[in-house]
Amino acid sequence: MTGGTDGATDGGSPGAGTPGDPRAARTRAALRQALLDECAERPLEQVGVAALVRRAGVGRATFYLHYADLRALAVDACAAVVREAVDALHAWRGLPDPASPPPALTAFFTGLTPHAALYRTLLRPGGGGPLGESLHRELRERSVTERALAGAPEPELIGSAVAAAFTGVLADWLHGLIDATPEKIAARVWRLLVVLHRAPAR
């Protein structure tokens, strides 16, 4: 793929043009994968646009049609992590068992390892940074919605607590402030969140 094959870009911050354009989607997918591949070899701060577009097979001008800079691309490339985290935390039915985290949650933590350095760049200790802000927002929205639909008390309070706890623990674990294997951190996080959901709010 080259810069000339891209054509229009779609809406939002990664460029402008026709929403849903499959060529634009393919270009962004190539750029995201190229960034992940580059960051598997070196820190984000050492990745250059020239090397990135060569790896992606697109032109430099095409890159800037879609993204303002490499950090904007990095946040987009990590957006899947946010979706996976939200889905993993809600991958259960019935009454949650504190001793048995959903397999999806364990798989989520295990799958972070290959690109942990990139995630650490975007998710600061304590849960700050662009990836942390996105994760907190998505988790809180999902938790509030599900508690409200279930008629559970204090959906806003518990939703905020769940989002803050998970985002903060995830960030601190990625930065080495919590010493645990992916399996152990998944189990500990799960127990913590079950307690939060069951805690009386009044």
XYZ file of C-alpha atoms in Angstrom:
202
model
C 0.000 0.000 0.000
C 1.255 3.465 -0.834
C 0.190 6.979 0.052
C -1.541 7.367 -3.290
C -3.888 4.442 -2.698
C -5.494 5.917 0.362
C -7.870 8.506 -0.994
C -10.282 10.059 1.483
C -9.913 9.710 5.192
C -12.728 9.400 7.638
C -13.934 11.772 10.319
C -12.725 12.501 13.826
C -9.302 13.516 15.007
C -7.448 10.984 12.823
C -7.993 12.958 9.625
C -10.995 14.236 7.736
C -13.092 12.882 4.911
C -15.713 10.177 4.407
C -16.668 8.202 7.530
C -16.438 4.452 7.010
C -14.142 4.656 3.958
C -12.618 1.141 3.801
C -9.393 2.501 2.277
C -8.964 4.861 5.198
C -9.676 2.039 7.640
C -7.047 -0.156 5.981
C -4.506 2.663 6.075
C -5.074 3.307 9.765
C -4.900 -0.399 10.503
C -1.552 -0.577 8.709
C -0.268 2.437 10.634
C -1.429 1.016 13.952
C 0.247 -2.318 13.286
C 3.417 -0.608 12.124
C 3.525 1.389 15.339
C 3.073 -1.709 17.486
C 5.834 -3.451 15.537
C 8.157 -0.457 15.905
C 7.440 -0.176 19.634
C 8.239 -3.861 20.077
C 11.795 -2.920 19.050
C 12.258 0.529 20.632
C 10.479 3.040 22.934
C 7.813 5.272 21.409
C 10.083 8.300 21.916
C 12.612 6.715 19.543
C 10.137 5.907 16.779
C 10.281 8.227 13.776
C 7.552 8.967 11.271
C 9.848 8.084 8.357
C 10.540 4.575 9.652
C 6.907 4.102 10.588
C 5.475 4.947 7.179
C 8.072 2.750 5.464
C 6.979 -0.159 7.602
C 3.296 0.600 6.992
C 3.787 1.044 3.253
C 2.166 4.479 3.092
C 3.403 7.983 2.338
C 4.364 10.536 4.954
C 1.596 12.876 3.785
C -0.912 10.062 4.235
C 0.170 9.642 7.844
C -0.560 13.293 8.587
C -3.960 13.059 6.903
C -4.932 10.543 9.560
C -2.986 11.549 12.663
C -1.630 14.773 14.099
C 1.458 13.033 15.457
C 2.820 9.717 16.658
C 1.242 10.034 20.085
C -2.214 10.385 18.508
C -1.523 7.224 16.513
C -0.314 5.464 19.669
C -3.511 6.286 21.529
C -5.559 4.971 18.595
C -3.415 1.831 18.404
C -4.068 1.191 22.095
C -7.816 1.840 21.871
C -8.390 -1.893 21.493
C -6.868 -2.358 24.940
C -9.606 -0.181 26.405
C -12.337 -2.176 24.687
C -10.780 -5.475 25.773
C -10.494 -4.305 29.377
C -14.103 -3.183 29.527
C -15.347 -6.410 27.963
C -13.125 -8.566 30.180
C -14.448 -6.973 33.358
C -18.016 -7.658 32.295
C -17.487 -11.164 30.908
C -19.608 -12.921 33.530
C -23.225 -13.818 34.100
C -25.208 -14.376 37.267
C -23.606 -13.809 40.648
C -19.847 -13.162 40.393
C -17.619 -15.572 42.302
C -14.744 -13.652 43.959
C -12.536 -16.743 43.721
C -13.001 -17.203 39.967
C -12.141 -14.253 37.724
C -13.562 -14.446 34.205
C -11.107 -16.186 31.866
C -11.315 -13.100 29.647
C -9.856 -10.983 32.448
C -6.853 -13.277 32.875
C -6.390 -13.368 29.101
C -6.482 -9.572 29.043
C -3.629 -9.181 31.526
C -1.607 -11.918 29.827
C -2.040 -10.257 26.442
C -0.585 -6.944 27.626
C 2.976 -8.259 27.900
C 4.144 -7.935 24.259
C 3.462 -4.183 24.144
C 3.771 -3.294 27.828
C 6.405 -0.617 27.145
C 4.037 1.261 24.819
C 1.180 1.026 27.301
C 3.427 2.408 30.037
C 4.118 5.442 27.865
C 0.404 6.224 27.577
C -0.736 5.050 31.020
C 1.112 6.714 33.876
C 1.307 5.344 37.448
C -1.946 5.959 39.238
C -3.946 5.795 36.004
C -3.155 9.117 34.348
C -2.219 9.711 30.726
C -4.318 9.475 27.557
C -4.831 5.717 27.759
C -5.779 5.941 31.432
C -8.284 8.707 30.808
C -9.910 6.751 28.008
C -10.032 3.548 30.053
C -11.524 5.294 33.096
C -14.194 6.981 30.970
C -15.235 3.774 29.185
C -15.226 1.645 32.337
C -17.244 4.145 34.319
C -19.837 4.501 31.562
C -20.248 0.725 31.225
C -20.439 0.141 34.989
C -22.933 2.953 35.575
C -25.134 1.746 32.719
C -25.167 -1.882 33.845
C -25.861 -1.053 37.496
C -28.662 1.288 36.511
C -30.257 -1.354 34.282
C -29.999 -3.895 37.100
C -31.524 -1.500 39.603
C -28.425 -1.669 41.804
C -27.883 1.212 44.246
C -25.559 4.167 43.668
C -24.585 3.415 40.050
C -22.599 6.646 39.662
C -20.621 6.157 42.883
C -19.805 2.500 42.308
C -19.107 3.102 38.621
C -16.538 5.750 39.502
C -14.966 3.524 42.163
C -14.673 0.542 39.816
C -13.179 2.634 37.006
C -10.675 4.354 39.282
C -9.623 1.157 41.031
C -9.106 -0.868 37.881
C -7.331 1.867 35.947
C -5.023 2.679 38.852
C -4.131 -0.923 39.619
C -3.534 -1.710 35.948
C -1.233 1.280 35.574
C 0.741 0.530 38.723
C 1.104 -3.120 37.727
C 2.403 -2.181 34.277
C 4.935 0.159 35.913
C 6.155 -2.547 38.283
C 4.665 -1.027 41.430
C 2.661 -4.206 42.028
C 4.580 -7.474 41.836
C 2.306 -10.158 40.437
C 1.992 -12.466 37.467
C -0.846 -11.746 35.006
C -2.821 -14.603 36.540
C -2.373 -13.319 40.092
C -3.137 -9.687 39.279
C -6.295 -10.757 37.439
C -7.446 -12.709 40.500
C -6.650 -9.847 42.889
C -8.317 -7.210 40.743
C -11.388 -9.381 40.382
C -11.749 -9.847 44.146
C -11.330 -6.103 44.661
C -13.993 -5.199 42.122
C -16.472 -7.756 43.445
C -16.070 -6.198 46.901
C -16.683 -2.747 45.449
C -19.837 -3.889 43.709
C -21.132 -5.530 46.875
C -20.155 -2.767 49.314
C -23.107 -0.938 50.886
C -23.113 2.642 49.587
C -25.105 4.081 52.488
